[in-house]
Structure formats: structure tokens, C-alpha cells
Coordinates of C-alpha atoms in Angstrom, one line a residue:
M22 CA 97.7 119.6 98.4
D23 CA 95.2 119.6 101.2
T24 CA 96.8 119.0 104.6
I25 CA 94.7 115.9 105.4
L26 CA 95.3 114.4 101.9
Q27 CA 99.1 115.1 102.3
Q28 CA 99.1 113.4 105.7
D29 CA 97.4 110.3 104.2
T30 CA 99.7 110.3 101.3
E31 CA 102.7 110.3 103.6
K32 CA 101.2 107.3 105.5
I33 CA 100.8 105.4 102.3
I34 CA 104.4 106.1 101.3
S35 CA 105.7 105.0 104.6
A36 CA 103.9 101.7 104.6
D37 CA 106.6 99.0 104.9
F38 CA 104.4 96.4 103.1
I39 CA 104.7 98.3 99.8
D40 CA 107.9 97.6 97.9
W41 CA 108.3 100.9 96.3
D42 CA 111.6 100.0 94.6
R43 CA 109.6 97.7 92.3
F44 CA 108.3 100.8 90.6
K45 CA 111.7 102.3 89.8
G46 CA 111.8 103.3 86.2
K47 CA 108.4 101.8 85.6
T48 CA 105.3 103.0 83.8
L49 CA 101.9 102.6 85.4
L50 CA 98.6 103.0 83.6
I51 CA 95.7 104.1 85.8
T52 CA 92.1 104.2 84.5
G53 CA 89.5 106.0 86.5
A54 CA 92.3 108.3 87.6
T55 CA 90.1 111.3 88.5
G56 CA 87.8 109.1 90.7
L57 CA 88.1 108.9 94.4
I58 CA 90.4 105.8 94.5
G59 CA 92.3 106.6 91.4
Y60 CA 93.0 110.1 92.6
T61 CA 94.4 108.8 95.9
V62 CA 96.6 106.2 94.1
V63 CA 98.0 108.7 91.6
N64 CA 98.8 111.1 94.4
A65 CA 100.6 108.4 96.3
L66 CA 102.6 107.3 93.3
L67 CA 103.7 110.8 92.3
C68 CA 104.7 111.8 95.9
A69 CA 106.6 108.5 96.3
N70 CA 108.3 109.3 93.0
K71 CA 109.7 112.5 94.4
T72 CA 110.6 111.4 97.8
K73 CA 112.1 108.0 96.8
N74 CA 113.6 109.1 93.4
L75 CA 111.7 106.3 91.6
N76 CA 111.8 107.9 88.1
L77 CA 108.4 106.3 87.4
T78 CA 105.7 107.5 84.9
V79 CA 102.0 107.6 85.5
L80 CA 99.7 107.4 82.5
A81 CA 96.3 108.6 83.6
L82 CA 93.5 107.6 81.2
V83 CA 90.8 110.3 81.5
R84 CA 87.6 111.3 79.7
S85 CA 88.1 115.0 80.2
K86 CA 91.6 116.6 80.1
S87 CA 90.3 119.8 81.7
R88 CA 88.8 118.0 84.7
A89 CA 92.1 116.0 85.0
E90 CA 94.2 119.2 84.9
E91 CA 92.0 120.7 87.6
R92 CA 92.1 117.6 89.7
F93 CA 95.9 117.3 89.5
A94 CA 96.6 121.1 89.3
E95 CA 99.5 120.8 91.7
Y96 CA 101.3 118.5 89.3
A97 CA 101.2 120.9 86.3
G98 CA 104.5 120.6 84.5
D99 CA 105.4 117.4 86.2
E100 CA 106.7 115.1 83.4
S101 CA 106.0 112.0 85.5
L102 CA 102.3 112.5 85.0
R103 CA 100.8 112.2 81.5
F104 CA 97.1 112.4 80.6
I105 CA 95.7 110.1 77.9
V106 CA 92.3 111.3 76.8
G107 CA 89.8 108.7 75.9
S108 CA 87.6 105.9 77.3
V109 CA 88.1 102.3 78.3
E110 CA 85.4 101.3 75.8
E111 CA 87.4 102.7 72.9
L112 CA 90.9 102.6 74.3
P113 CA 93.3 104.9 72.6
E114 CA 96.6 103.6 71.3
I115 CA 99.2 103.5 74.2
I116 CA 102.6 104.2 72.8
G117 CA 105.6 102.7 74.6
S118 CA 106.0 100.4 77.5
V119 CA 103.4 99.8 80.3
D120 CA 104.7 97.8 83.3
F121 CA 101.7 97.9 85.6
I122 CA 97.9 98.6 85.2
I123 CA 95.3 99.6 87.8
H124 CA 91.9 99.4 86.1
G125 CA 89.4 101.5 88.1
A126 CA 87.2 103.1 85.5
S127 CA 83.6 102.1 86.2
Q128 CA 80.1 103.4 86.8
T129 CA 79.8 104.2 90.5
A130 CA 76.5 106.1 90.8
S131 CA 73.7 103.8 91.8
K132 CA 71.1 105.9 90.0
M133 CA 72.9 105.5 86.7
M134 CA 73.0 101.8 87.2
V135 CA 69.2 101.8 86.9
E136 CA 68.9 104.6 84.3
Q137 CA 71.8 103.5 82.1
P138 CA 72.2 99.8 82.6
V139 CA 73.4 99.1 79.1
E140 CA 76.2 101.6 79.4
T141 CA 77.0 100.3 82.9
I142 CA 77.5 96.8 81.5
L143 CA 79.4 97.8 78.3
T144 CA 81.7 100.1 80.1
A145 CA 82.7 97.3 82.5
V146 CA 83.0 94.4 80.1
L147 CA 84.4 96.1 77.0
G148 CA 86.7 98.3 79.0
T149 CA 88.1 95.3 81.0
K150 CA 88.5 93.3 77.8
N151 CA 90.5 96.2 76.3
L152 CA 92.7 96.6 79.3
L153 CA 93.4 92.9 79.6
N154 CA 94.4 92.8 75.9
L155 CA 96.7 95.7 76.5
A156 CA 98.2 93.9 79.5
K157 CA 98.8 90.9 77.4
D158 CA 100.3 92.9 74.5
K159 CA 102.6 94.9 76.8
N160 CA 103.6 91.9 78.8
V161 CA 102.9 93.8 82.1
E162 CA 104.4 92.8 85.4
G163 CA 101.1 93.2 87.2
M164 CA 97.5 94.4 86.8
V165 CA 94.7 95.0 89.4
F166 CA 91.0 95.1 88.4
L167 CA 88.9 97.0 90.8
S168 CA 85.7 94.9 91.5
T169 CA 83.1 95.2 94.2
M170 CA 81.7 93.4 97.3
E171 CA 78.4 93.4 95.4
T172 CA 79.6 90.4 93.4
Y173 CA 78.8 88.3 96.5
G174 CA 75.1 89.0 96.1
Y175 CA 73.2 88.8 99.5
P176 CA 75.0 86.7 102.1
E177 CA 73.1 85.7 105.2
K178 CA 73.3 87.9 108.3
G179 CA 76.1 86.7 110.5
H180 CA 78.1 85.1 107.8
K181 CA 81.8 86.1 107.3
V182 CA 82.3 86.5 103.6
S183 CA 85.5 85.1 102.1
E184 CA 86.8 85.2 98.6
D185 CA 85.6 81.6 98.0
D186 CA 82.0 82.6 98.4
A187 CA 79.8 82.8 95.3
G188 CA 77.1 85.4 94.8
A189 CA 73.7 84.6 93.3
L190 CA 72.1 87.6 91.5
S191 CA 69.0 87.9 89.4
T192 CA 69.6 88.9 85.8
M193 CA 66.0 90.3 85.7
N194 CA 66.8 93.0 88.2
V195 CA 68.1 96.0 86.2
R196 CA 70.1 97.3 89.2
N197 CA 72.2 94.2 88.9
S198 CA 73.7 95.5 85.7
Y199 CA 76.6 96.7 87.9
P200 CA 77.4 93.6 90.1
I201 CA 76.7 91.1 87.3
S202 CA 79.0 93.0 84.9
K203 CA 81.7 93.0 87.6
Q204 CA 81.3 89.2 87.9
Q205 CA 81.8 88.9 84.1
C206 CA 84.9 91.1 84.3
E207 CA 86.3 88.9 87.1
A208 CA 85.7 85.9 84.9
L209 CA 87.5 87.6 82.1
C210 CA 90.5 88.3 84.4
C211 CA 90.7 84.7 85.4
A212 CA 90.4 83.6 81.8
Y213 CA 93.3 85.9 80.7
A214 CA 95.4 84.7 83.6
S215 CA 94.8 81.1 82.7
E216 CA 95.0 81.2 78.9
Y217 CA 97.5 84.1 78.3
D218 CA 99.4 84.2 81.6
V219 CA 98.4 87.8 82.2
P220 CA 99.3 88.5 85.9
V221 CA 96.0 90.1 86.9
M222 CA 94.5 90.3 90.4
I223 CA 91.0 91.2 91.5
A224 CA 90.3 93.7 94.3
R225 CA 86.8 93.3 95.8
L226 CA 86.3 96.6 97.4
T227 CA 83.7 97.6 100.0
Q228 CA 82.4 101.2 100.0
T229 CA 85.3 103.6 100.2
F230 CA 85.4 107.2 101.4
G231 CA 87.8 109.8 102.8
P232 CA 89.7 112.9 101.6
G233 CA 89.0 113.6 97.9
V234 CA 85.2 113.3 98.3
N235 CA 83.4 116.2 96.7
Y236 CA 81.1 118.2 98.9
N237 CA 78.2 117.5 96.4
D238 CA 78.9 113.8 96.0
A239 CA 75.5 112.0 95.8
R240 CA 76.6 108.9 97.8
I241 CA 75.3 108.5 101.3
F242 CA 78.6 108.9 103.2
A243 CA 79.0 112.4 101.6
Y244 CA 75.4 113.2 102.5
F245 CA 76.1 112.4 106.1
G246 CA 79.2 114.6 106.0
R247 CA 77.2 117.5 104.5
C248 CA 74.6 117.2 107.2
V249 CA 77.3 117.6 109.9
I250 CA 78.9 120.6 108.1
D251 CA 75.6 122.3 107.5
K252 CA 74.2 121.4 111.0
K253 CA 71.2 119.7 109.4
D254 CA 69.6 116.5 110.7
I255 CA 70.3 113.3 108.8
V256 CA 67.1 112.2 107.2
L257 CA 66.9 108.5 106.2
K258 CA 64.4 107.5 103.6
A259 CA 64.8 103.8 104.4
K260 CA 65.4 101.9 107.7
G261 CA 69.1 101.7 107.1
E262 CA 69.3 98.0 107.9
T263 CA 72.1 97.2 105.5
E264 CA 75.3 96.2 107.3
R265 CA 78.8 96.3 105.8
C266 CA 82.4 97.2 106.3
Y267 CA 83.8 100.4 105.0
L268 CA 87.3 101.4 103.8
Y269 CA 89.3 104.7 104.1
T270 CA 90.6 106.0 100.8
A271 CA 94.3 105.8 101.9
D272 CA 93.8 102.2 103.1
A273 CA 92.2 101.3 99.8
A274 CA 95.1 102.8 97.8
A275 CA 97.7 101.0 100.0
A276 CA 95.7 97.7 99.6
I277 CA 95.6 98.0 95.8
L278 CA 99.3 98.7 95.5
T279 CA 100.0 95.8 97.9
V280 CA 98.0 93.4 95.8
L281 CA 99.6 94.8 92.6
L282 CA 103.0 93.9 93.9
R283 CA 102.4 90.8 96.1
G284 CA 99.1 89.3 94.9
K285 CA 98.7 86.0 93.1
S286 CA 97.6 86.1 89.5
G287 CA 94.0 85.1 88.9
E288 CA 92.9 85.5 92.5
A289 CA 90.6 87.9 94.3
Y290 CA 91.2 89.9 97.5
N291 CA 88.6 91.4 99.8
M292 CA 89.4 95.0 100.7
A293 CA 87.7 96.5 103.8
D294 CA 88.4 97.7 107.3
E295 CA 86.7 95.0 109.4
S296 CA 86.6 97.3 112.5
T297 CA 84.1 99.6 110.7
Y298 CA 81.3 97.0 110.3
C299 CA 77.9 98.5 111.1
S300 CA 74.5 99.2 109.8
I301 CA 73.7 102.3 107.8
A302 CA 71.4 103.4 110.7
E303 CA 74.1 102.8 113.2
M304 CA 76.6 104.8 111.1
A305 CA 74.2 107.7 110.8
Q306 CA 73.6 107.7 114.6
T307 CA 77.4 107.7 115.3
V308 CA 78.1 110.5 112.8
A309 CA 75.1 112.5 114.0
E310 CA 76.1 112.3 117.7
S311 CA 79.6 113.3 116.9
G312 CA 78.4 116.3 114.8
G313 CA 75.7 117.5 117.3
I314 CA 72.8 116.7 115.0
D315 CA 69.9 114.2 115.0
V316 CA 68.8 111.3 112.8
R317 CA 65.2 111.3 111.5
F318 CA 63.4 108.6 109.5
E319 CA 61.0 109.7 106.7
L320 CA 60.4 106.3 105.0
A321 CA 59.7 106.4 101.3
D322 CA 60.0 104.3 98.1
V323 CA 63.7 104.7 97.1
S324 CA 63.7 102.0 94.4
A325 CA 64.2 104.6 91.6
S326 CA 67.4 105.7 93.3
G327 CA 69.1 102.5 92.4
Y328 CA 70.1 101.5 96.0
A329 CA 70.8 97.9 96.5
N330 CA 68.4 95.8 98.7
T331 CA 69.2 95.2 102.3
L332 CA 72.5 93.2 102.6
Y333 CA 74.9 91.9 105.2
M334 CA 78.4 92.2 103.9
D335 CA 80.9 91.3 106.6
L336 CA 84.0 90.8 104.6
D337 CA 86.9 88.6 105.7
T338 CA 90.2 90.3 104.9
S339 CA 92.6 87.7 106.2
K340 CA 93.8 87.0 102.7
L341 CA 94.8 90.6 102.1
R342 CA 96.3 90.9 105.5
G343 CA 98.3 87.8 104.7
L344 CA 100.2 90.0 102.1
G345 CA 101.3 92.4 104.9
W346 CA 98.6 95.0 104.5
S347 CA 96.9 96.6 107.5
A348 CA 94.4 99.4 108.0
M349 CA 95.8 102.7 109.3
G350 CA 92.9 103.5 111.6
S351 CA 90.2 101.8 113.6
G352 CA 86.4 102.3 113.6
I353 CA 84.0 104.3 111.5
L354 CA 84.2 107.7 113.2
P355 CA 87.9 108.6 112.6
L356 CA 87.2 108.0 108.8
Y357 CA 84.3 110.5 108.9
E358 CA 86.2 113.1 111.0
R359 CA 88.9 113.2 108.4
M360 CA 86.6 113.2 105.4
I361 CA 84.4 116.0 107.0
R362 CA 87.5 118.1 107.6
Y363 CA 88.5 117.7 104.0
M364 CA 85.0 118.6 102.8
K365 CA 85.0 121.7 104.9
S366 CA 88.3 122.9 103.4
E367 CA 86.9 122.4 99.9
C368 CA 83.6 124.3 100.5

């Protein structure tokens, strides 16, 4: 395992707000296991399994077994990790008990939300329905559905966004295939919690990055990292006025596990590091100055890329922190420094 990822994993395992004993002898199903967040969660569970003798089993639902085997190569032969090949839309039969579910399978590429909106919606809604039915049938102890801050729509600048806020989104904007389908999934979670007593919680995540990010990742945080590594100026095609919080991958994994064990069924929890709140332009400038490069603006029409319109997403995380969770670091730059070190090691 990469040194930085190992350090982060050890920090997750040492978090005193995660009751690891609850996982003893349990089986956890993780969807989206090869994604950035899923990968971090699975690593933490498997490392905790060894160091704390938990005797747990991780069932990782993956679309490609070869990609999963490559992603988790260090766990080859580990009987605690089992791959189930399939999709959430056509969920394979899961034999045996399942005690906890973390449902993270989702479209994450903005461009695909515009080019494949039908698939974006169906993957979200059908997949979540299937996982909720499984949770009901298996009588799970807990389930977390990974949602998004985008369900809040476009809050006013200066407004602190709490879980009670409602987001208005136009159904006529094809880019909204993603946040509107997430809203529908959240409604399904609440419905299953109410009608069938399924203990499901909702994690409304801000944009998350850190170790595990591929060098060629298309998202903007990876682009900034590549610019620093390659000593090329950051070129912004828009003004970068969007303001939001971010979240380190290890903090996200710890938050998800905290909500899984301590959250209240049928409720949502904002997940972000409030100390990272800034605009995209400010973030670019901070990263550029640290990396010895410059920021240039070459404004262009980026609507085809699927980027969301300018938003101000200052998430209130007091509800999550009330469960005992806290972020490991502080500020945007330390997150970037660790991600860039990881990306360099993977080049």
C-alpha cells in the first residue's frame, strides 16, 4: 500500500468515534468499491480487520473483476475480501447474510451526466431500489446511501446549508439528471425507513479528493494536481466563482462509517470539512502558489462539459460532528499536498 494511503488508513482505524467492535464477525456489502471513496472505505475495513481481529467479511460489488483485482492487488488471497461481479441495476443474487451496506455506486463524471442522462438516472434509482430491497430482505443493521450536496440546488451566497434545506432544481436541465435522481433516491431511502423499518441513513457529500485519485482523473482537483506535478500553469476556462467546502478521502470514509454505526434511520448528514470553504479560483491560486506555477484565465463555453452552474455550498456539518466525527486536517492546502504526493508516486 502507498505510504500516504497507509498513514491515512491508520488514522481512520485509530478514530475513537468509530466503534470497530460492532463489525466483529459481520459482513459488509460495498457498492462502488473501486471508486475513490469505496476504495478508501474497503482499505480501512480490511486493515482494521487485521489489526483488531474483527473476523469481518467485505463483499465488494464491482463491474470489472480484473479492475478490482488490480485495485486491491495487495489483498490477493485475503479471504475477508470477496468480489461480486455485476451492476446495481441488475443486482446479482447475494448468498448468505449481509449485516451492513454502503451504497456508493453512481455516475460521477459531469460530462457523462450530460451525454448519458438516462443511464445516470436509471443507475441511481434502480440501483438504490435494489439495494434497499436487499437491506430489507437481509434485515441489515445499517445502510448508508451516498448522496450529494447538489441535492440542495443553488443556495444563496452567505447562507449556511443545513440538512433541513430543500433544493429546487429544473427538470428541463439535462445536467440535473444527477442531483434530481439523487433526490429521488433519498426519498426512496426515507420511504423504506418509514414503511419497512430499513435502518438507512443518507450521506450528503461535498466534493471529495485525496490519495487514490488517478493521475488522469478528469475532475478539476486532479487537473490542479497534474499542473503542479508537470509544472504547467493552471488554465481556467470559467471565472471559478463557485464556492464550496471539500472533504479529504480519509475524512469521508471515517464520516461514512460513523453514520453507519451512529446515525439515525431515515435522516441525512452533511459531510464536508468546513475549514476548506473557498471558491474554485481561490483554490486554484492557493495550489498554484504552493506549486510554483501561475493561474491563467482563458474563458470559454464549458456547458458541454456538464459542469454545474455557479453555486455557493457552505455546508453545516454540526449534525455529523454531533455523532463524534471530526476532520483530521485543516484547510485546503494540506489535502492537496497529500493528494499530489500520492499522484506523483503513481506516475
